[in-house]
Amino acid sequence: DSIETKPRRTYAVQRWVTNTMVKILLIKDILDEKPLSEDIKVFESTGFQIHAGVMKAGGWPAIDFNLYPYQIIKDFMGFGFQVCVVKGQRIKKRGTIEECVEWIKENSGTKTATKPQYDIFRYRSTEEVFITPKGKKEIILVRGLQSVAEAKTYIAEKSDELEEKYKIIRTIPEERRDWNRPRVGENHRNGKDVSPELFKTDFPFRGVEFGNWVNQVERAACLNEAYDALSDLSAVLGINNDIITLNGKLALAFGARGSGTALAHYEPIKVVINLTKKKGAGSLAHEWFHALDNYISITHGSPLSFASDNPRNISDERLSDTFRNLVRAINASDFYTRSARIDKLKTKKYWATTIELAARGFEKYVISKLAILEFENDYLANIRTMEEFGRPDVYPYPTNEEIKLLIPLYDEVISSVYNTMKLRQSA
């Protein structure tokens, strides 16, 4: 509730993004049971106190209590700390929090699920009639019908069949394998476990954090795999290990900042990569490119932006041009077209955003460079081939042929970054 509505005016959006990210990261810290170092005013607000009381009275977290379609707010007309149940602008019940919660339990109805809606179109040239999901003209569920009347009958009599077809089309396979192949490559550790001291010496991250789930055995395994993966990444990029940490500005967390089904993720506010317990391994290259992409913007005065998304904001002409060339090539490829096709099946654009396209392309780039060295490292980058993915029409990575055109552009990006920014290899 403390997150404000996104403003319409462009100049106000950046401030809203910053404030919203601060609150989202606060929520993450609370869920991860981290100690809070500052006074959080939202906990002192009447709204929060009511919300906490309502959730407790509703039985949360054991019971997923749902207020819909009502709200419980402070009753300014009552005596003492009274609340009321409202629906829209109308008060439905006054009393204590417990009394209002009980009233909602007795009177709230379950929102009825609506059946999918469909559109009917006709090709002017052939007079062929076809059926699509409502608002999704590019997704044809049934074609070859002779008339609009026939299409309406089809929808009325075979709605379940249409729904199942649409469900199958919208179901996108996992882009990563759910297991990692054994690593193949140089023995960076000489067969020994990496100590925290050696890890920090060779890869001087700003900090390395472990979540509560990480016991000593798992911690050692995480350090070993991350050490090998980062060493392999240094090798394919042709840079020293310490450069990987972006001049010590980047932090690394193992399962400390994510939960549920979330994969590894990068947080631009805190400049940290988090690898979650079950699904983080395989995404390190992806998230590292996000970090690099963001770090370039940070050094050019845009801490919440990414160079690939806003190359014009980069003051260095060569660096700006390399990102612009990379993005232009990606957007002109079938890699982009397939990714955009996924977004048409979703409610929000993600797969075809410039930031994600650049990061997924970098994964394939790293895999291709590893192959030149006859290395394999699924902890660093684990993606399914188009054949394993099973849906070539929406495969979200560059193919082997497509990456050949992108490799020199990624090479130029990496070269430009380390030649034009304050990132220098140690002697």
Tab-separated table of C-alpha atoms in Angstrom:
chain	number	residue	atom	x	y	z
A	1	ASP	CA	0.000	0.000	0.000
A	2	SER	CA	2.952	2.347	0.553
A	3	ILE	CA	3.940	2.054	-3.114
A	4	GLU	CA	2.462	5.003	-4.967
A	5	THR	CA	0.644	4.811	-8.274
A	6	LYS	CA	3.031	5.124	-11.210
A	7	PRO	CA	2.963	8.751	-12.429
A	8	ARG	CA	2.001	9.557	-15.995
A	9	ARG	CA	4.511	12.354	-16.435
A	10	THR	CA	7.842	11.098	-17.773
A	11	TYR	CA	9.998	13.350	-15.560
A	12	ALA	CA	8.422	11.861	-12.402
A	13	VAL	CA	8.846	8.212	-13.367
A	14	GLN	CA	12.561	7.955	-12.446
A	15	ARG	CA	11.927	9.169	-8.885
A	16	TRP	CA	8.970	6.775	-8.605
A	17	VAL	CA	11.150	3.867	-9.791
A	18	THR	CA	13.820	4.685	-7.205
A	19	ASN	CA	11.322	4.977	-4.334
A	20	THR	CA	9.525	1.811	-5.406
A	21	MET	CA	12.741	-0.214	-5.649
A	22	VAL	CA	13.747	0.917	-2.152
A	23	LYS	CA	10.434	-0.391	-0.804
A	24	ILE	CA	10.647	-3.639	-2.764
A	25	LEU	CA	14.148	-4.281	-1.426
A	26	LEU	CA	12.895	-3.481	2.077
A	27	ILE	CA	10.207	-6.131	1.607
A	28	LYS	CA	12.897	-8.610	0.505
A	29	ASP	CA	14.966	-7.852	3.598
A	30	ILE	CA	11.946	-8.366	5.839
A	31	LEU	CA	11.046	-11.673	4.184
A	32	ASP	CA	14.666	-12.805	4.521
A	33	GLU	CA	14.497	-11.819	8.228
A	34	LYS	CA	17.371	-9.389	7.889
A	35	PRO	CA	17.939	-6.862	10.691
A	36	LEU	CA	16.625	-3.435	9.719
A	37	SER	CA	19.170	-0.707	10.356
A	38	GLU	CA	16.819	2.261	10.126
A	39	ASP	CA	13.439	3.300	11.470
A	40	ILE	CA	10.758	2.320	8.991
A	41	LYS	CA	7.899	4.784	9.281
A	42	VAL	CA	5.475	2.585	7.382
A	43	PHE	CA	5.361	0.189	10.360
A	44	GLU	CA	4.129	3.021	12.541
A	45	SER	CA	1.291	4.035	10.220
A	46	THR	CA	-2.345	3.370	11.011
A	47	GLY	CA	-2.772	1.590	7.702
A	48	PHE	CA	-0.030	-0.914	8.497
A	49	GLN	CA	-1.329	-1.506	12.009
A	50	ILE	CA	-4.788	-2.257	10.637
A	51	HIS	CA	-3.390	-4.501	7.915
A	52	ALA	CA	-1.309	-6.472	10.435
A	53	GLY	CA	-4.354	-6.885	12.678
A	54	VAL	CA	-6.550	-7.972	9.782
A	55	MET	CA	-4.062	-10.606	8.613
A	56	LYS	CA	-3.695	-11.957	12.152
A	57	ALA	CA	-7.466	-12.126	12.646
A	58	GLY	CA	-7.842	-13.799	9.249
A	59	GLY	CA	-5.410	-16.566	10.192
A	60	TRP	CA	-2.530	-15.552	7.932
A	61	PRO	CA	-0.057	-17.107	7.072
A	62	ALA	CA	-1.674	-20.493	7.780
A	63	ILE	CA	-4.808	-19.265	5.980
A	64	ASP	CA	-4.561	-17.179	2.812
A	65	PHE	CA	-7.154	-14.632	3.927
A	66	ASN	CA	-8.656	-12.663	1.032
A	67	LEU	CA	-10.527	-9.401	1.624
A	68	TYR	CA	-12.027	-9.274	-1.864
A	69	PRO	CA	-14.178	-7.345	-2.670
A	70	TYR	CA	-13.957	-5.357	0.576
A	71	GLN	CA	-11.448	-3.183	2.440
A	72	ILE	CA	-11.003	-2.587	6.151
A	73	ILE	CA	-10.067	0.988	7.089
A	74	LYS	CA	-10.103	3.208	10.168
A	75	ASP	CA	-13.600	4.378	11.071
A	76	PHE	CA	-13.214	8.078	11.751
A	77	MET	CA	-16.815	8.291	12.994
A	78	GLY	CA	-16.338	5.570	15.626
A	79	PHE	CA	-15.019	5.687	19.174
A	80	GLY	CA	-11.495	4.589	19.990
A	81	PHE	CA	-9.612	2.415	17.521
A	82	GLN	CA	-12.625	1.252	15.534
A	83	VAL	CA	-12.520	0.130	11.939
A	84	CYS	CA	-15.095	-0.425	9.249
A	85	VAL	CA	-15.642	-2.603	6.213
A	86	VAL	CA	-16.093	-0.674	2.991
A	87	LYS	CA	-16.944	-1.613	-0.545
A	88	GLY	CA	-16.286	1.275	-2.867
A	89	GLN	CA	-17.549	4.333	-0.989
A	90	ARG	CA	-20.103	2.506	1.161
A	91	ILE	CA	-19.611	1.341	4.747
A	92	LYS	CA	-20.869	-2.198	5.236
A	93	LYS	CA	-19.838	-2.939	8.842
A	94	ARG	CA	-18.395	-1.108	11.874
A	95	GLY	CA	-16.630	-2.675	14.843
A	96	THR	CA	-13.336	-4.175	15.963
A	97	ILE	CA	-10.896	-5.708	13.512
A	98	GLU	CA	-11.958	-9.194	14.597
A	99	GLU	CA	-15.665	-8.377	14.103
A	100	CYS	CA	-15.035	-6.895	10.649
A	101	VAL	CA	-12.940	-9.883	9.564
A	102	GLU	CA	-15.662	-12.267	10.710
A	103	TRP	CA	-18.283	-10.256	8.802
A	104	ILE	CA	-16.182	-10.465	5.606
A	105	LYS	CA	-15.794	-14.222	5.995
A	106	GLU	CA	-19.562	-14.578	6.179
A	107	ASN	CA	-20.450	-12.163	3.398
A	108	SER	CA	-17.662	-12.165	0.813
A	109	GLY	CA	-18.269	-14.069	-2.378
A	110	THR	CA	-15.787	-15.832	-4.585
A	111	LYS	CA	-15.033	-13.973	-7.776
A	112	THR	CA	-16.479	-15.952	-10.656
A	113	ALA	CA	-13.899	-16.913	-13.233
A	114	THR	CA	-14.808	-15.576	-16.642
A	115	LYS	CA	-14.693	-17.803	-19.697
A	116	PRO	CA	-12.158	-16.854	-22.354
A	117	GLN	CA	-13.432	-14.517	-25.046
A	118	TYR	CA	-12.728	-14.845	-28.767
A	119	ASP	CA	-12.677	-12.702	-31.892
A	120	ILE	CA	-13.770	-13.706	-35.379
A	121	PHE	CA	-12.000	-12.388	-38.488
A	122	ARG	CA	-12.255	-12.889	-42.219
A	123	TYR	CA	-9.482	-12.727	-44.827
A	124	ARG	CA	-10.743	-10.366	-47.518
A	125	SER	CA	-8.748	-12.034	-50.286
A	126	THR	CA	-9.932	-15.609	-49.633
A	127	GLU	CA	-13.100	-15.059	-47.531
A	128	GLU	CA	-11.652	-17.587	-45.045
A	129	VAL	CA	-12.953	-17.078	-41.497
A	130	PHE	CA	-10.761	-17.710	-38.453
A	131	ILE	CA	-11.013	-17.526	-34.660
A	132	THR	CA	-8.487	-15.851	-32.343
A	133	PRO	CA	-8.324	-15.094	-28.611
A	134	LYS	CA	-9.848	-11.700	-27.923
A	135	GLY	CA	-7.321	-8.964	-28.614
A	136	LYS	CA	-4.744	-11.451	-29.997
A	137	LYS	CA	-5.329	-11.335	-33.748
A	138	GLU	CA	-1.935	-12.863	-34.507
A	139	ILE	CA	-2.795	-16.099	-32.623
A	140	ILE	CA	-5.079	-18.188	-34.860
A	141	LEU	CA	-6.823	-20.994	-32.991
A	142	VAL	CA	-9.096	-22.234	-35.791
A	143	ARG	CA	-9.050	-21.399	-39.484
A	144	GLY	CA	-10.708	-22.607	-42.647
A	145	LEU	CA	-14.271	-21.737	-41.542
A	146	GLN	CA	-16.734	-20.677	-44.226
A	147	SER	CA	-18.805	-18.050	-42.420
A	148	VAL	CA	-19.101	-15.951	-39.280
A	149	ALA	CA	-22.148	-17.976	-38.277
A	150	GLU	CA	-20.112	-21.179	-38.464
A	151	ALA	CA	-17.416	-19.557	-36.296
A	152	LYS	CA	-19.979	-18.487	-33.673
A	153	THR	CA	-21.368	-22.008	-33.569
A	154	TYR	CA	-17.863	-23.407	-33.190
A	155	ILE	CA	-17.183	-21.087	-30.232
A	156	ALA	CA	-20.489	-21.988	-28.573
A	157	GLU	CA	-20.118	-25.741	-28.982
A	158	LYS	CA	-16.369	-26.219	-28.672
A	159	SER	CA	-15.283	-23.592	-26.154
A	160	ASP	CA	-13.387	-26.170	-24.093
A	161	GLU	CA	-11.438	-27.240	-27.167
A	162	LEU	CA	-10.547	-23.632	-27.980
A	163	GLU	CA	-9.488	-23.006	-24.388
A	164	GLU	CA	-7.225	-26.056	-24.416
A	165	LYS	CA	-5.636	-25.008	-27.729
A	166	TYR	CA	-4.923	-21.548	-26.382
A	167	LYS	CA	-3.503	-22.998	-23.165
A	168	ILE	CA	-1.091	-25.208	-25.133
A	169	ILE	CA	0.041	-22.267	-27.285
A	170	ARG	CA	0.606	-20.076	-24.231
A	171	THR	CA	2.585	-22.713	-22.339
A	172	ILE	CA	6.213	-21.876	-22.976
A	173	PRO	CA	8.748	-24.588	-22.018
A	174	GLU	CA	11.501	-23.882	-19.497
A	175	GLU	CA	14.435	-22.314	-21.287
A	176	ARG	CA	16.993	-24.033	-19.043
A	177	ARG	CA	17.589	-27.700	-18.339
A	178	ASP	CA	16.621	-28.673	-14.794
A	179	TRP	CA	20.022	-30.256	-14.243
A	180	ASN	CA	23.625	-29.272	-14.876
A	181	ARG	CA	26.074	-31.388	-16.833
A	182	PRO	CA	29.476	-32.021	-15.244
A	183	ARG	CA	31.861	-29.173	-15.921
A	184	VAL	CA	34.573	-29.641	-18.569
A	185	GLY	CA	37.549	-27.305	-18.508
A	186	GLU	CA	40.789	-26.201	-16.920
A	187	ASN	CA	41.377	-27.295	-13.325
A	188	HIS	CA	41.456	-23.840	-11.751
A	189	ARG	CA	41.438	-25.153	-8.164
A	190	ASN	CA	43.876	-28.065	-8.564
A	191	GLY	CA	41.167	-30.341	-7.222
A	192	LYS	CA	40.950	-28.521	-3.881
A	193	ASP	CA	38.080	-26.717	-2.188
A	194	VAL	CA	38.207	-22.937	-2.386
A	195	SER	CA	38.433	-21.182	0.949
A	196	PRO	CA	36.457	-17.955	1.497
A	197	GLU	CA	39.800	-16.139	1.779
A	198	LEU	CA	41.053	-17.391	-1.599
A	199	PHE	CA	37.695	-16.661	-3.237
A	200	LYS	CA	37.796	-13.075	-1.983
A	201	THR	CA	41.435	-12.664	-2.993
A	202	ASP	CA	40.926	-13.879	-6.559
A	203	PHE	CA	37.477	-12.349	-6.954
A	204	PRO	CA	37.356	-9.244	-4.721
A	205	PHE	CA	33.600	-8.698	-4.715
A	206	ARG	CA	32.241	-5.928	-2.530
A	207	GLY	CA	30.696	-8.683	-0.445
A	208	VAL	CA	29.696	-12.345	-0.604
A	209	GLU	CA	26.537	-13.306	1.262
A	210	PHE	CA	24.933	-16.653	2.054
A	211	GLY	CA	21.291	-17.288	2.915
A	212	ASN	CA	20.141	-19.201	5.983
A	213	TRP	CA	19.641	-22.383	3.928
A	214	VAL	CA	23.326	-22.589	3.034
A	215	ASN	CA	25.055	-24.986	5.442
A	216	GLN	CA	28.817	-25.465	5.514
A	217	VAL	CA	28.829	-28.279	2.940
A	218	GLU	CA	26.584	-26.348	0.530
A	219	ARG	CA	28.631	-23.218	1.091
A	220	ALA	CA	31.814	-25.001	0.041
A	221	ALA	CA	30.083	-26.396	-3.058
A	222	CYS	CA	28.753	-22.935	-3.988
A	223	LEU	CA	32.192	-21.370	-3.672
A	224	ASN	CA	33.801	-24.116	-5.760
A	225	GLU	CA	31.246	-23.905	-8.568
A	226	ALA	CA	31.180	-20.100	-8.575
A	227	TYR	CA	34.984	-19.959	-8.566
A	228	ASP	CA	35.194	-22.291	-11.574
A	229	ALA	CA	32.405	-20.434	-13.406
A	230	LEU	CA	33.910	-16.996	-12.822
A	231	SER	CA	37.349	-18.283	-13.821
A	232	ASP	CA	35.876	-19.686	-17.025
A	233	LEU	CA	34.118	-16.382	-17.676
A	234	SER	CA	37.411	-14.531	-17.236
A	235	ALA	CA	39.039	-16.924	-19.693
A	236	VAL	CA	36.465	-16.526	-22.471
A	237	LEU	CA	36.355	-12.737	-22.070
A	238	GLY	CA	40.136	-12.444	-21.942
A	239	ILE	CA	40.216	-10.414	-18.726
A	240	ASN	CA	41.736	-10.872	-15.281
A	241	ASN	CA	39.661	-12.322	-12.448
A	242	ASP	CA	39.466	-9.102	-10.440
A	243	ILE	CA	37.861	-7.268	-13.358
A	244	ILE	CA	34.840	-9.587	-13.101
A	245	THR	CA	33.871	-7.810	-9.867
A	246	LEU	CA	33.544	-4.472	-11.696
A	247	ASN	CA	36.266	-2.750	-9.688
A	248	GLY	CA	34.931	-4.296	-6.491
A	249	LYS	CA	31.552	-2.573	-6.884
A	250	LEU	CA	29.617	-5.818	-7.486
A	251	ALA	CA	28.380	-8.098	-4.689
A	252	LEU	CA	27.416	-11.761	-4.882
A	253	ALA	CA	24.782	-13.593	-2.834
A	254	PHE	CA	23.929	-17.272	-2.646
A	255	GLY	CA	20.251	-17.787	-1.855
A	256	ALA	CA	20.182	-14.743	0.401
A	257	ARG	CA	17.895	-12.462	-1.576
A	258	GLY	CA	15.375	-14.643	-3.386
A	259	SER	CA	12.710	-17.240	-2.736
A	260	GLY	CA	10.005	-19.337	-4.322
A	261	THR	CA	10.256	-19.963	-8.051
A	262	ALA	CA	12.514	-16.982	-8.720
A	263	LEU	CA	15.656	-17.628	-10.733
A	264	ALA	CA	18.929	-15.824	-10.186
A	265	HIS	CA	18.450	-12.091	-10.409
A	266	TYR	CA	20.396	-8.843	-10.426
A	267	GLU	CA	19.446	-5.877	-8.224
A	268	PRO	CA	20.526	-2.530	-9.669
A	269	ILE	CA	19.791	-0.614	-6.454
A	270	LYS	CA	22.336	-2.636	-4.477
A	271	VAL	CA	24.491	-3.837	-7.412
A	272	VAL	CA	24.277	-7.469	-6.340
A	273	ILE	CA	23.788	-10.786	-8.146
A	274	ASN	CA	21.788	-13.380	-6.253
A	275	LEU	CA	21.879	-17.074	-7.117
A	276	THR	CA	18.869	-18.781	-5.565
A	277	LYS	CA	19.133	-22.222	-3.991
A	278	LYS	CA	17.473	-24.433	-6.590
A	279	LYS	CA	17.365	-22.398	-9.779
A	280	GLY	CA	20.245	-19.956	-9.646
A	281	ALA	CA	22.915	-22.242	-11.041
A	282	GLY	CA	22.945	-21.805	-14.818
A	283	SER	CA	22.119	-18.092	-14.827
A	284	LEU	CA	25.396	-16.545	-13.680
A	285	ALA	CA	26.497	-15.318	-17.123
A	286	HIS	CA	23.031	-13.821	-17.727
A	287	GLU	CA	23.033	-11.898	-14.447
A	288	TRP	CA	26.667	-10.839	-14.788
A	289	PHE	CA	25.870	-9.174	-18.098
A	290	HIS	CA	22.970	-7.352	-16.414
A	291	ALA	CA	25.473	-6.139	-13.809
A	292	LEU	CA	27.949	-4.967	-16.453
A	293	ASP	CA	25.135	-3.377	-18.466
A	294	ASN	CA	23.948	-1.487	-15.401
A	295	TYR	CA	27.430	-0.587	-14.168
A	296	ILE	CA	28.179	1.227	-17.406
A	297	SER	CA	25.083	3.364	-16.873
A	298	ILE	CA	26.037	3.934	-13.227
A	299	THR	CA	29.402	5.367	-14.299
A	300	HIS	CA	27.562	7.659	-16.710
A	301	GLY	CA	25.151	9.007	-14.095
A	302	SER	CA	22.123	6.716	-14.568
A	303	PRO	CA	22.178	4.217	-11.656
A	304	LEU	CA	18.852	2.565	-12.479
A	305	SER	CA	19.385	2.384	-16.230
A	306	PHE	CA	21.135	-0.093	-18.543
A	307	ALA	CA	23.522	0.738	-21.352
A	308	SER	CA	21.872	-1.650	-23.807
A	309	ASP	CA	18.517	0.010	-23.206
A	310	ASN	CA	19.785	3.592	-23.363
A	311	PRO	CA	23.031	3.685	-25.380
A	312	ARG	CA	22.487	7.389	-26.114
A	313	ASN	CA	23.038	8.150	-22.414
A	314	ILE	CA	26.619	6.869	-22.649
A	315	SER	CA	28.915	9.839	-23.156
A	316	ASP	CA	31.783	7.787	-24.586
A	317	GLU	CA	31.140	7.632	-28.325
A	318	ARG	CA	32.872	4.313	-28.995
A	319	LEU	CA	31.136	2.548	-26.130
A	320	SER	CA	27.783	3.997	-27.112
A	321	ASP	CA	28.249	2.873	-30.715
A	322	THR	CA	29.162	-0.695	-29.746
A	323	PHE	CA	25.980	-1.107	-27.723
A	324	ARG	CA	23.912	0.542	-30.425
A	325	ASN	CA	25.343	-1.834	-33.038
A	326	LEU	CA	24.677	-4.871	-30.857
A	327	VAL	CA	21.080	-3.867	-30.160
A	328	ARG	CA	20.460	-3.053	-33.814
A	329	ALA	CA	21.705	-6.494	-34.892
A	330	ILE	CA	19.622	-8.286	-32.258
A	331	ASN	CA	16.475	-6.405	-33.228
A	332	ALA	CA	16.989	-7.302	-36.881
A	333	SER	CA	17.301	-11.035	-36.153
A	334	ASP	CA	14.856	-13.918	-35.901
A	335	PHE	CA	16.054	-14.188	-32.294
A	336	TYR	CA	14.126	-10.976	-31.642
A	337	THR	CA	11.112	-12.113	-33.672
A	338	ARG	CA	10.780	-15.355	-31.721
A	339	SER	CA	11.134	-13.549	-28.407
A	340	ALA	CA	8.515	-10.977	-29.398
A	341	ARG	CA	6.206	-13.861	-30.277
A	342	ILE	CA	6.406	-15.045	-26.648
A	343	ASP	CA	5.441	-11.600	-25.375
A	344	LYS	CA	2.334	-11.644	-27.563
A	345	LEU	CA	1.209	-14.659	-25.541
A	346	LYS	CA	1.781	-12.841	-22.257
A	347	THR	CA	0.177	-9.847	-20.593
A	348	LYS	CA	3.422	-7.911	-20.162
A	349	LYS	CA	6.453	-7.421	-22.386
A	350	TYR	CA	9.565	-9.145	-21.040
A	351	TRP	CA	11.209	-11.570	-23.442
A	352	ALA	CA	11.672	-8.999	-26.208
A	353	THR	CA	12.887	-6.164	-23.981
A	354	THR	CA	16.318	-4.948	-25.006
A	355	ILE	CA	17.843	-5.668	-21.591
A	356	GLU	CA	16.743	-9.312	-21.558
A	357	LEU	CA	17.585	-9.918	-25.211
A	358	ALA	CA	21.118	-8.642	-24.654
A	359	ALA	CA	21.597	-10.803	-21.549
A	360	ARG	CA	20.247	-13.983	-23.196
A	361	GLY	CA	22.382	-13.318	-26.255
A	362	PHE	CA	25.383	-12.990	-23.948
A	363	GLU	CA	24.635	-16.440	-22.475
A	364	LYS	CA	24.798	-17.997	-25.925
A	365	TYR	CA	27.929	-15.956	-26.663
A	366	VAL	CA	29.635	-17.336	-23.535
A	367	ILE	CA	28.643	-20.919	-24.408
A	368	SER	CA	30.035	-20.471	-27.921
A	369	LYS	CA	33.305	-19.031	-26.599
A	370	LEU	CA	33.596	-21.867	-24.076
A	371	ALA	CA	33.182	-24.359	-26.917
A	372	ILE	CA	36.174	-22.840	-28.710
A	373	LEU	CA	38.249	-23.668	-25.630
A	374	GLU	CA	36.534	-27.087	-25.460
A	375	PHE	CA	35.000	-26.059	-22.122
A	376	GLU	CA	31.475	-26.661	-20.789
A	377	ASN	CA	30.100	-24.962	-17.699
A	378	ASP	CA	26.372	-25.244	-17.060
A	379	TYR	CA	26.701	-23.379	-13.760
A	380	LEU	CA	27.802	-20.370	-15.776
A	381	ALA	CA	25.231	-20.743	-18.574
A	382	ASN	CA	22.713	-23.555	-18.881
A	383	ILE	CA	20.246	-23.233	-21.766
A	384	ARG	CA	18.317	-25.751	-23.793
A	385	THR	CA	19.023	-26.187	-27.467
A	386	MET	CA	16.220	-25.438	-29.873
A	387	GLU	CA	15.605	-29.185	-30.219
A	388	GLU	CA	15.451	-29.668	-26.444
A	389	PHE	CA	13.171	-26.640	-26.108
A	390	GLY	CA	10.678	-28.198	-28.530
A	391	ARG	CA	9.057	-24.951	-29.737
A	392	PRO	CA	11.247	-23.506	-32.525
A	393	ASP	CA	8.669	-20.787	-33.190
A	394	VAL	CA	9.305	-19.226	-29.767
A	395	TYR	CA	12.866	-20.339	-28.971
A	396	PRO	CA	14.198	-17.445	-26.833
A	397	TYR	CA	17.924	-17.714	-27.597
A	398	PRO	CA	20.059	-17.132	-30.690
A	399	THR	CA	20.585	-20.215	-32.828
A	400	ASN	CA	24.082	-21.411	-33.666
A	401	GLU	CA	23.907	-19.531	-36.973
A	402	GLU	CA	22.507	-16.347	-35.428
A	403	ILE	CA	25.168	-16.161	-32.713
A	404	LYS	CA	27.905	-16.190	-35.363
A	405	LEU	CA	26.737	-12.718	-36.407
A	406	LEU	CA	26.537	-11.497	-32.807
A	407	ILE	CA	29.857	-12.834	-31.478
A	408	PRO	CA	32.026	-10.042	-33.013
A	409	LEU	CA	29.572	-7.447	-31.677
A	410	TYR	CA	29.769	-8.842	-28.135
A	411	ASP	CA	33.554	-9.001	-28.554
A	412	GLU	CA	33.533	-5.322	-29.415
A	413	VAL	CA	31.319	-4.493	-26.426
A	414	ILE	CA	33.676	-6.244	-24.003
A	415	SER	CA	36.730	-4.672	-25.624
A	416	SER	CA	35.183	-1.201	-25.538
A	417	VAL	CA	34.118	-1.525	-21.923
A	418	TYR	CA	37.572	-2.357	-20.661
A	419	ASN	CA	39.382	0.099	-22.926
A	420	THR	CA	37.216	3.140	-22.336
A	421	MET	CA	36.023	2.810	-18.743
A	422	LYS	CA	37.901	2.895	-15.466
A	423	LEU	CA	38.219	-0.868	-15.497
A	424	ARG	CA	41.849	-1.808	-15.812
A	425	GLN	CA	43.527	-5.146	-15.623
A	426	SER	CA	45.820	-5.554	-12.635
A	427	ALA	CA	49.491	-6.010	-13.318
